[in-house]
């Protein structure tokens, strides 16, 4: 006597390729998202480090704002490329009565396959002036 399975259960032949396509698509999306996040964090951290280094350089007793700004642009060009070094500004400021140098950097966010965020990302580096009497303070 031959036993047959009930017709209600159906067969699962051919379901493996469909499951593979669904799982592979999801894993690809997750992998690309993690890579995108890593790229954005790399650009942010590099810009923040360049701004801080430029502020420290400009705060030296024999340096000035222009030298700090150019140092920041040089670091950004070396680490990220010339397209990231365009939005650098430097100014004197005041923090709790202490004269400081403030270097701001605006960089575009490298979003792959996404539109929007035209303003990019802005980071700021600050450093206390070595010779505060030689530099004007912002008021």
CSV table of N, CA, C and O in Angstrom, one decimal, residues 3 18 33 47 54 64 66 85 95 97 106 110 116 123 125-126 128 130 133-134 138:
chain,number,residue,atom,x,y,z
A,3,UNK,N,1.5,5.2,0.8
A,3,UNK,CA,0.9,6.3,1.5
A,3,UNK,C,1.2,7.6,0.8
A,3,UNK,O,2.3,7.9,0.4
A,18,UNK,N,13.6,31.6,-3.7
A,18,UNK,CA,12.8,32.8,-3.3
A,18,UNK,C,13.3,33.3,-2.0
A,18,UNK,O,13.5,34.5,-1.8
A,33,UNK,N,24.2,50.0,4.4
A,33,UNK,CA,23.8,51.0,5.4
A,33,UNK,C,25.0,51.1,6.5
A,33,UNK,O,25.3,52.3,6.9
A,47,UNK,N,37.0,65.8,9.7
A,47,UNK,CA,36.8,67.3,9.7
A,47,UNK,C,36.9,67.9,11.1
A,47,UNK,O,37.5,69.0,11.3
A,54,UNK,N,43.6,73.0,13.3
A,54,UNK,CA,43.7,74.4,12.8
A,54,UNK,C,43.6,75.4,13.8
A,54,UNK,O,44.3,76.4,13.8
A,64,UNK,N,48.4,83.2,13.2
A,64,UNK,CA,47.2,84.0,13.1
A,64,UNK,C,46.1,83.2,12.5
A,64,UNK,O,46.2,82.0,12.2
A,66,UNK,N,44.7,83.3,9.5
A,66,UNK,CA,44.9,82.8,8.2
A,66,UNK,C,45.7,81.6,8.1
A,66,UNK,O,45.5,80.7,7.4
A,85,UNK,N,37.5,70.9,1.4
A,85,UNK,CA,38.3,72.0,2.0
A,85,UNK,C,37.7,73.4,1.7
A,85,UNK,O,38.4,74.4,2.0
A,95,UNK,N,35.5,82.8,25.5
A,95,UNK,CA,34.8,81.7,26.3
A,95,UNK,C,35.1,81.9,27.8
A,95,UNK,O,36.3,81.7,28.2
A,97,UNK,N,35.6,84.6,29.5
A,97,UNK,CA,36.7,85.6,29.7
A,97,UNK,C,38.0,85.2,29.1
A,97,UNK,O,38.9,86.0,29.2
A,106,UNK,N,32.7,73.4,7.3
A,106,UNK,CA,31.4,72.8,6.7
A,106,UNK,C,31.8,71.9,5.5
A,106,UNK,O,32.4,72.4,4.6
A,110,UNK,N,28.8,62.6,2.4
A,110,UNK,CA,28.9,61.7,1.2
A,110,UNK,C,27.8,60.6,1.3
A,110,UNK,O,28.0,59.5,1.7
A,116,UNK,N,19.4,65.1,-1.0
A,116,UNK,CA,19.0,65.9,0.2
A,116,UNK,C,20.2,66.3,1.0
A,116,UNK,O,21.4,66.1,0.6
A,123,UNK,N,31.3,71.3,11.7
A,123,UNK,CA,32.0,71.0,13.0
A,123,UNK,C,32.8,72.2,13.4
A,123,UNK,O,33.2,73.0,12.5
A,125,UNK,N,36.2,73.6,15.9
A,125,UNK,CA,37.3,73.4,16.7
A,125,UNK,C,37.7,74.7,17.5
A,125,UNK,O,37.6,75.8,16.9
A,126,UNK,N,38.0,74.6,18.7
A,126,UNK,CA,38.4,75.8,19.5
A,126,UNK,C,39.7,75.5,20.3
A,126,UNK,O,40.0,74.4,20.6
A,128,UNK,N,42.5,77.9,23.1
A,128,UNK,CA,42.8,79.1,23.8
A,128,UNK,C,44.1,79.7,23.2
A,128,UNK,O,45.0,79.1,22.8
A,130,UNK,N,47.5,81.7,23.0
A,130,UNK,CA,48.7,81.7,23.8
A,130,UNK,C,49.0,83.2,24.2
A,130,UNK,O,49.4,83.4,25.4
A,133,UNK,N,46.5,89.1,24.5
A,133,UNK,CA,46.6,90.5,24.3
A,133,UNK,C,46.9,90.9,22.9
A,133,UNK,O,46.6,92.0,22.5
A,134,UNK,N,47.5,90.0,22.1
A,134,UNK,CA,47.8,90.3,20.7
A,134,UNK,C,46.6,90.2,19.8
A,134,UNK,O,46.7,90.6,18.6
A,138,UNK,N,36.1,88.8,20.1
A,138,UNK,CA,34.7,89.1,19.5
A,138,UNK,C,33.8,89.6,20.6
A,138,UNK,O,33.9,89.1,21.8
